[in-house]
PDB file of C-alpha atoms in Angstrom:
ATOM      1  CA  MET A   1     111.627 127.928 101.147  1.00 53.00           C
ATOM      2  CA  LEU A   2     114.778 128.207  99.022  1.00 60.00           C
ATOM      3  CA  ALA A   3     113.747 125.215  96.881  1.00 69.00           C
ATOM      4  CA  THR A   4     110.417 126.870  96.139  1.00 88.00           C
ATOM      5  CA  ILE A   5     112.083 130.112  95.039  1.00 90.00           C
ATOM      6  CA  GLU A   6     114.495 128.143  92.844  1.00 88.00           C
ATOM      7  CA  ILE A   7     111.605 126.255  91.264  1.00 90.00           C
ATOM      8  CA  VAL A   8     109.760 129.514  90.569  1.00 91.00           C
ATOM      9  CA  ASP A   9     112.924 130.943  88.978  1.00 90.00           C
ATOM     10  CA  VAL A  10     113.309 127.860  86.772  1.00 89.00           C
ATOM     11  CA  LEU A  11     109.659 128.073  85.721  1.00 91.00           C
ATOM     12  CA  ASP A  12     110.040 131.780  84.951  1.00 93.00           C
ATOM     13  CA  SER A  13     113.122 131.068  82.853  1.00 92.00           C
ATOM     14  CA  SER A  14     111.385 128.289  80.951  1.00 93.00           C
ATOM     15  CA  GLU A  15     108.424 130.575  80.271  1.00 95.00           C
ATOM     16  CA  HIS A  16     110.867 133.191  78.964  1.00 95.00           C
ATOM     17  CA  ILE A  17     112.441 130.620  76.630  1.00 95.00           C
ATOM     18  CA  GLY A  18     108.976 129.647  75.419  1.00 95.00           C
ATOM     19  CA  GLN A  19     108.128 133.280  74.683  1.00 97.00           C
ATOM     20  CA  MET A  20     111.402 133.688  72.781  1.00 97.00           C
ATOM     21  CA  ILE A  21     110.525 130.673  70.633  1.00 97.00           C
ATOM     22  CA  LEU A  22     107.007 132.003  70.015  1.00 97.00           C
ATOM     23  CA  GLN A  23     108.480 135.326  68.857  1.00 97.00           C
ATOM     24  CA  SER A  24     111.209 133.779  66.683  1.00 97.00           C
ATOM     25  CA  ASP A  25     111.503 134.019  62.904  1.00 98.00           C
ATOM     26  CA  VAL A  26     111.231 130.227  62.739  1.00 97.00           C
ATOM     27  CA  MET A  27     107.863 130.285  64.522  1.00 98.00           C
ATOM     28  CA  ASP A  28     106.683 133.183  62.371  1.00 98.00           C
ATOM     29  CA  ALA A  29     107.547 131.267  59.190  1.00 98.00           C
ATOM     30  CA  TYR A  30     105.770 128.172  60.561  1.00 98.00           C
ATOM     31  CA  GLN A  31     102.618 130.150  61.426  1.00 98.00           C
ATOM     32  CA  THR A  32     102.588 131.807  57.998  1.00 98.00           C
ATOM     33  CA  ALA A  33     102.982 128.474  56.190  1.00 98.00           C
ATOM     34  CA  LYS A  34     100.280 126.908  58.377  1.00 98.00           C
ATOM     35  CA  LYS A  35      97.850 129.742  57.629  1.00 98.00           C
ATOM     36  CA  GLN A  36      98.554 129.529  53.895  1.00 98.00           C
ATOM     37  CA  LEU A  37      98.012 125.761  53.997  1.00 97.00           C
ATOM     38  CA  GLU A  38      94.726 126.107  55.877  1.00 97.00           C
ATOM     39  CA  GLU A  39      93.464 128.737  53.414  1.00 97.00           C
ATOM     40  CA  ASP A  40      94.411 126.825  50.246  1.00 97.00           C
ATOM     41  CA  ASP A  41      91.380 124.892  48.932  1.00 97.00           C
ATOM     42  CA  GLU A  42      93.429 122.595  46.705  1.00 97.00           C
ATOM     43  CA  ALA A  43      95.806 121.654  49.525  1.00 97.00           C
ATOM     44  CA  GLN A  44      92.874 120.980  51.849  1.00 97.00           C
ATOM     45  CA  ARG A  45      91.238 118.748  49.217  1.00 97.00           C
ATOM     46  CA  LEU A  46      94.474 116.788  48.832  1.00 97.00           C
ATOM     47  CA  ILE A  47      94.758 116.382  52.600  1.00 97.00           C
ATOM     48  CA  ARG A  48      91.150 115.143  52.829  1.00 97.00           C
ATOM     49  CA  ASP A  49      91.736 112.696  49.956  1.00 96.00           C
ATOM     50  CA  PHE A  50      94.852 111.397  51.686  1.00 96.00           C
ATOM     51  CA  GLN A  51      93.017 111.008  54.991  1.00 96.00           C
ATOM     52  CA  LYS A  52      90.278 108.962  53.304  1.00 95.00           C
ATOM     53  CA  ILE A  53      92.703 106.563  51.630  1.00 95.00           C
ATOM     54  CA  LYS A  54      94.781 106.399  54.817  1.00 94.00           C
ATOM     55  CA  ASP A  55      91.713 105.132  56.684  1.00 92.00           C
ATOM     56  CA  GLN A  56      91.313 102.414  54.054  1.00 92.00           C
ATOM     57  CA  TYR A  57      95.036 101.655  54.309  1.00 93.00           C
ATOM     58  CA  GLU A  58      94.750 101.115  58.063  1.00 91.00           C
ATOM     59  CA  ASP A  59      91.892  98.684  57.462  1.00 88.00           C
ATOM     60  CA  VAL A  60      94.003  96.798  54.894  1.00 90.00           C
ATOM     61  CA  GLN A  61      96.915  96.624  57.359  1.00 90.00           C
ATOM     62  CA  ARG A  62      94.834  94.513  59.716  1.00 88.00           C
ATOM     63  CA  PHE A  63      94.632  91.757  57.090  1.00 87.00           C
ATOM     64  CA  GLY A  64      97.825  92.373  55.141  1.00 87.00           C
ATOM     65  CA  ARG A  65      98.157  90.794  51.708  1.00 87.00           C
ATOM     66  CA  TYR A  66      95.055  88.723  52.363  1.00 88.00           C
ATOM     67  CA  HIS A  67      92.809  91.784  52.051  1.00 88.00           C
ATOM     68  CA  PRO A  68      91.016  91.667  48.676  1.00 90.00           C
ATOM     69  CA  ASP A  69      91.908  95.312  47.855  1.00 90.00           C
ATOM     70  CA  TYR A  70      95.480  95.176  49.179  1.00 92.00           C
ATOM     71  CA  ASN A  71      97.321  95.942  45.918  1.00 92.00           C
ATOM     72  CA  ARG A  72      94.896  98.651  44.778  1.00 94.00           C
ATOM     73  CA  ILE A  73      94.889 100.483  48.095  1.00 93.00           C
ATOM     74  CA  MET A  74      98.661 100.237  48.575  1.00 94.00           C
ATOM     75  CA  LYS A  75      99.187 101.774  45.120  1.00 95.00           C
ATOM     76  CA  GLU A  76      96.539 104.430  45.696  1.00 96.00           C
ATOM     77  CA  VAL A  77      98.040 105.446  49.064  1.00 95.00           C
ATOM     78  CA  ARG A  78     101.425 106.074  47.443  1.00 96.00           C
ATOM     79  CA  THR A  79      99.861 108.001  44.551  1.00 96.00           C
ATOM     80  CA  VAL A  80      97.641 110.208  46.725  1.00 97.00           C
ATOM     81  CA  LYS A  81     100.455 110.875  49.219  1.00 96.00           C
ATOM     82  CA  ARG A  82     102.863 111.839  46.444  1.00 97.00           C
ATOM     83  CA  GLU A  83     100.267 114.197  44.965  1.00 97.00           C
ATOM     84  CA  MET A  84      99.669 115.782  48.381  1.00 97.00           C
ATOM     85  CA  ASP A  85     103.403 116.098  49.132  1.00 97.00           C
ATOM     86  CA  MET A  86     104.053 117.764  45.765  1.00 97.00           C
ATOM     87  CA  ASN A  87     101.579 120.565  46.521  1.00 97.00           C
ATOM     88  CA  GLU A  88     103.484 123.818  47.083  1.00 97.00           C
ATOM     89  CA  LYS A  89     101.606 124.762  50.279  1.00 97.00           C
ATOM     90  CA  VAL A  90     101.952 121.292  51.805  1.00 97.00           C
ATOM     91  CA  ALA A  91     105.664 121.132  50.977  1.00 97.00           C
ATOM     92  CA  SER A  92     106.262 124.613  52.391  1.00 98.00           C
ATOM     93  CA  PHE A  93     104.389 123.764  55.592  1.00 98.00           C
ATOM     94  CA  LYS A  94     106.345 120.527  56.072  1.00 97.00           C
ATOM     95  CA  LEU A  95     109.629 122.363  55.585  1.00 98.00           C
ATOM     96  CA  ARG A  96     108.710 125.035  58.145  1.00 98.00           C
ATOM     97  CA  GLU A  97     107.465 122.337  60.519  1.00 97.00           C
ATOM     98  CA  ARG A  98     110.851 120.577  60.327  1.00 97.00           C
ATOM     99  CA  ASP A  99     112.626 123.882  60.961  1.00 97.00           C
ATOM    100  CA  LEU A 100     110.532 124.473  64.083  1.00 97.00           C
ATOM    101  CA  GLN A 101     111.110 120.910  65.280  1.00 95.00           C
ATOM    102  CA  LYS A 102     114.861 121.365  64.796  1.00 95.00           C
ATOM    103  CA  LEU A 103     114.783 124.547  66.898  1.00 96.00           C
ATOM    104  CA  LEU A 104     112.829 122.803  69.657  1.00 95.00           C
ATOM    105  CA  ASP A 105     115.227 119.845  69.576  1.00 94.00           C
ATOM    106  CA  GLU A 106     118.231 122.173  69.848  1.00 94.00           C
ATOM    107  CA  VAL A 107     116.722 124.055  72.787  1.00 94.00           C
ATOM    108  CA  SER A 108     115.846 120.785  74.543  1.00 92.00           C
ATOM    109  CA  GLN A 109     119.343 119.442  74.009  1.00 93.00           C
ATOM    110  CA  HIS A 110     120.957 122.655  75.235  1.00 92.00           C
ATOM    111  CA  VAL A 111     118.848 122.661  78.407  1.00 90.00           C
ATOM    112  CA  ALA A 112     119.433 118.968  79.084  1.00 91.00           C
ATOM    113  CA  PHE A 113     123.177 119.082  78.456  1.00 92.00           C
ATOM    114  CA  SER A 114     123.560 122.164  80.634  1.00 89.00           C
ATOM    115  CA  VAL A 115     122.432 119.890  83.469  1.00 89.00           C
ATOM    116  CA  SER A 116     124.426 116.804  82.457  1.00 90.00           C
ATOM    117  CA  GLU A 117     125.924 115.303  79.293  1.00 89.00           C
ATOM    118  CA  ASN A 118     124.373 111.983  80.325  1.00 89.00           C
ATOM    119  CA  ILE A 119     120.762 113.140  80.000  1.00 88.00           C
ATOM    120  CA  LYS A 120     118.949 111.455  77.139  1.00 87.00           C
ATOM    121  CA  VAL A 121     117.380 113.863  74.657  1.00 84.00           C
ATOM    122  CA  PRO A 122     115.478 113.116  71.461  1.00 76.00           C
ATOM    123  CA  ARG A 123     117.238 114.130  68.254  1.00 74.00           C
ATOM    124  CA  ASP A 124     115.932 114.935  64.796  1.00 69.00           C
ATOM    125  CA  GLY A 125     112.301 114.957  65.911  1.00 62.00           C
ATOM    126  CA  MET A 126     112.562 111.432  67.312  1.00 65.00           C
ATOM    127  CA  ALA A 127     110.291 112.375  70.210  1.00 52.00           C
ATOM    128  CA  LEU A 128     107.444 112.446  67.694  1.00 50.00           C
ATOM    129  CA  THR A 129     108.134 109.103  66.050  1.00 51.00           C
ATOM    130  CA  ASP A 130     107.579 105.532  67.110  1.00 45.00           C
ATOM    131  CA  SER A 131     110.614 104.016  65.465  1.00 42.00           C
ATOM    132  CA  GLY A 132     111.412 101.360  68.001  1.00 40.00           C
ATOM    133  CA  CYS A 133     114.909 102.811  68.474  1.00 38.00           C
ATOM    134  CA  GLY A 134     116.109 102.989  72.019  1.00 37.00           C
ATOM    135  CA  CYS A 135     118.339 105.272  73.961  1.00 34.00           C
ATOM    136  CA  GLY A 136     121.961 104.401  74.314  1.00 39.00           C
ATOM    137  CA  THR A 137     124.097 105.291  77.266  1.00 37.00           C
ATOM    138  CA  GLY A 138     125.615 108.687  77.441  1.00 39.00           C
ATOM    139  CA  GLY A 139     123.693 111.569  76.044  1.00 40.00           C
ATOM    140  CA  GLY A 140     121.248 110.924  73.285  1.00 38.00           C
ATOM    141  CA  CYS A 141     118.245 109.120  71.994  1.00 37.00           C
ATOM    142  CA  GLY A 142     117.174 108.536  68.474  1.00 39.00           C
ATOM    143  CA  CYS A 143     118.582 106.639  65.586  1.00 36.00           C
ATOM    144  CA  ALA A 144     120.733 109.295  64.032  1.00 39.00           C
ATOM    145  CA  SER A 145     123.451 107.535  62.086  1.00 34.00           C
TER     146      SER A 145
END
């Protein structure tokens, strides 16, 4: 029975941490930036344009340089992405998203290291990337140099 009570206490504590994150200034800034991005017609057009060319890019990647439109699409992807990234609402959202990810990474690391320094934890948002980097021994994943 003691293990069950301990598990319930751990779950309650984790829910409390989650609520603290949801009520944080970082989360508030993220939600505000997300709402502004969703309500901005120009930003939404840029995102749609990028998604369209990204679909073409993925098709080109299957054939590589042998695809007849390889050079045109590769250039267009970079141009459309740069235009999207330069939009004020998109840039603000990405900045707030990185701030939130940093907070989540720090909380995860703090929880893991309070158990053991040898627990592997993603760093710098590496849990969300497929970089091919592995975990080393002794306390951290990711490819932070």
